[in-house]
Tab-separated table of C-alpha atoms in Angstrom:
chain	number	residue	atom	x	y	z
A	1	UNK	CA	38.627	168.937	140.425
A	2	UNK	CA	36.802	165.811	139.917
A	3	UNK	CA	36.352	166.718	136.076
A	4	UNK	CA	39.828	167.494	135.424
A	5	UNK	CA	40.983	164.318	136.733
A	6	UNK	CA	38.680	162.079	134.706
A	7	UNK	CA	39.940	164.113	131.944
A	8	UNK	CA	43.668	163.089	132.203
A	9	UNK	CA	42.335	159.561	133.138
A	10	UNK	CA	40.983	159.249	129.821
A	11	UNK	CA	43.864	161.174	128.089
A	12	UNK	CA	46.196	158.639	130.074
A	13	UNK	CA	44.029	155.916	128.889
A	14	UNK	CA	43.927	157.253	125.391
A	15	UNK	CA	47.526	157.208	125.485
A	16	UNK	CA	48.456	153.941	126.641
A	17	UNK	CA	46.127	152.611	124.001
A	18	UNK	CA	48.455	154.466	121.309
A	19	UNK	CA	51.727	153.332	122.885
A	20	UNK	CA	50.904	149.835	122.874
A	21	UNK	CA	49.348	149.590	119.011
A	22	UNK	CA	52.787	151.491	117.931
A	23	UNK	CA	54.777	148.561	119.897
A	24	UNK	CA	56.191	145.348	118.500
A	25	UNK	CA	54.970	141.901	119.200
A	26	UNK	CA	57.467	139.347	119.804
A	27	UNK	CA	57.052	137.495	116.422
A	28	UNK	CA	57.898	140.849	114.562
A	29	UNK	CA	61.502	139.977	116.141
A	30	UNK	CA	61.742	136.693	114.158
A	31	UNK	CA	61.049	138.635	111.163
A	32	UNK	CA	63.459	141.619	111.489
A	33	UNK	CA	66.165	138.589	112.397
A	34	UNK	CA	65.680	137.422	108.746
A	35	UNK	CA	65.414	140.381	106.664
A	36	UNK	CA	67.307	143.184	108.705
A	37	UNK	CA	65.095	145.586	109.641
A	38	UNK	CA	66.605	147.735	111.880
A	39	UNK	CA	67.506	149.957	108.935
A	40	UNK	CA	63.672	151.104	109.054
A	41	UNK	CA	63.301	152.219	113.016
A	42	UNK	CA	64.040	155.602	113.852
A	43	UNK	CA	66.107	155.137	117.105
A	44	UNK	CA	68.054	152.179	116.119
A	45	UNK	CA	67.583	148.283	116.323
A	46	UNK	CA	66.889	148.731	120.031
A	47	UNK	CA	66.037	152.532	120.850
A	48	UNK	CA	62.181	152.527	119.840
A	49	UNK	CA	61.246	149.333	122.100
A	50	UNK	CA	63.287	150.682	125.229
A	51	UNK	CA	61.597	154.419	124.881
A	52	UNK	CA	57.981	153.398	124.084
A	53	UNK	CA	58.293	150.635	127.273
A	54	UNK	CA	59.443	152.836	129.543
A	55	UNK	CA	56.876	155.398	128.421
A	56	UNK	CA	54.043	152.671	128.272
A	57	UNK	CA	55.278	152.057	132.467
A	58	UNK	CA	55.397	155.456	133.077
A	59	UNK	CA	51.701	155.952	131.716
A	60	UNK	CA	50.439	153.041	133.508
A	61	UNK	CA	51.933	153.914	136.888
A	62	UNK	CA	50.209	157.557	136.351
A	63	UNK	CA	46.687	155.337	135.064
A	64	UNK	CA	46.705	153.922	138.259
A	65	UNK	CA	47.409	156.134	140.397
A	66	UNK	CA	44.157	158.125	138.660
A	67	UNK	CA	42.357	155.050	138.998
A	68	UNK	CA	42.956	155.436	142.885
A	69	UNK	CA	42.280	158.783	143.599
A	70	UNK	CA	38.898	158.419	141.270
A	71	UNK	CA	37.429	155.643	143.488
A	72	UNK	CA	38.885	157.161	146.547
A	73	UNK	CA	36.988	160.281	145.716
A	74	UNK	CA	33.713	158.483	144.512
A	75	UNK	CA	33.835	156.713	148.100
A	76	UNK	CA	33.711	159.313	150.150
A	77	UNK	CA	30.532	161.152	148.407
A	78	UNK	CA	27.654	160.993	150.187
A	79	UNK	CA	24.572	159.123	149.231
A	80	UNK	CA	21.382	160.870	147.070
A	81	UNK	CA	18.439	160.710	148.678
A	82	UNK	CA	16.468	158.694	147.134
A	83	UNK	CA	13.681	159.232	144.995
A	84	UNK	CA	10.530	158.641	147.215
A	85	UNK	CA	12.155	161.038	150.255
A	86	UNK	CA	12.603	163.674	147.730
A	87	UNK	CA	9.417	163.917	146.811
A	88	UNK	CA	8.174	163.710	150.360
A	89	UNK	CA	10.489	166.297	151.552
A	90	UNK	CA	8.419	168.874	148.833
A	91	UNK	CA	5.469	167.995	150.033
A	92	UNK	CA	5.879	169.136	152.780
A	93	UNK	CA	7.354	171.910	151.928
A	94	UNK	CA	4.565	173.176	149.869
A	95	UNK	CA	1.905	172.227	151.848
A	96	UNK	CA	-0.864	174.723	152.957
A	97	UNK	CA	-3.022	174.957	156.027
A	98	UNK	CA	-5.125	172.058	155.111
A	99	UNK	CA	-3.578	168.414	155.196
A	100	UNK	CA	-3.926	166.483	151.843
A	101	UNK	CA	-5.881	164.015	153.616
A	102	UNK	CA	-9.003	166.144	154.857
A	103	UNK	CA	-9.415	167.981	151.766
A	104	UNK	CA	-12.806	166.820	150.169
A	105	UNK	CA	-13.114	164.324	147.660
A	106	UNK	CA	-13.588	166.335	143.809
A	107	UNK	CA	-17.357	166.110	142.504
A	108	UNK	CA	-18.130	165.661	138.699
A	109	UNK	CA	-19.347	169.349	138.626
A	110	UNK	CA	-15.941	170.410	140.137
A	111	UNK	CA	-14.168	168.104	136.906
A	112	UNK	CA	-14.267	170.517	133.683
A	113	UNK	CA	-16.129	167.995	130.933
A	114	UNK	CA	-17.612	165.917	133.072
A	115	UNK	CA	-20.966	165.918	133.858
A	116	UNK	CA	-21.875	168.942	131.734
């Protein structure tokens, strides 16, 4: 679930990103004012800018609402344990009869290539 949501968050993300670099900026206005350009948009002089706006909305209100339900759902995990209780947790798990602490301290002759 949680990997199928970040993947339409980043396809939403993706998304936006395109819709926005295919938009307009306000001085390309001035520009078309002087040399006519609504001859070159495909859904007339006003059609593209009210279609990719309302689509760029749309896109954010859906990015958002991802964005919510992602942290909602990364708030209500449950700590790791950390790193130092793992590791304590298998020892004792593993351990034998005798405790770590009485075992006898290792001799040269018990090292192999020392002492030889």
């Amino acid at each position: 679930m949680e990997t199928a949501l970040l993947v339409i968050h980043v396809l939403l993300s993706l998304a936006i990103i395109g819709l926005v670099l295919l938009q307009r900026g306000k001085g390309a206005e001035a520009g078309a004012a002087l040399g006519g350009g609504a001859s070159a948009t495909m859904f007339g002089a006003r059609g593209a800018a009210n279609f990719l706006s309302r689509t760029t909305a749309i896109l954010a209100a859906l990015f958002i609402i991802s964005s919510l339900v992602l942290a909602n759902m990364a708030s209500n995990r449950t700590a790791p344990d950390s790193v130092i209780e793992k590791v304590e947790s298998a020892v004792i798990d593993q351990s034998t009869d005798i405790p770590v602490a009485d075992k006898a301290p290792a001799t040269p002759s018990d090292v192999p290539g020392v002492g030889d």
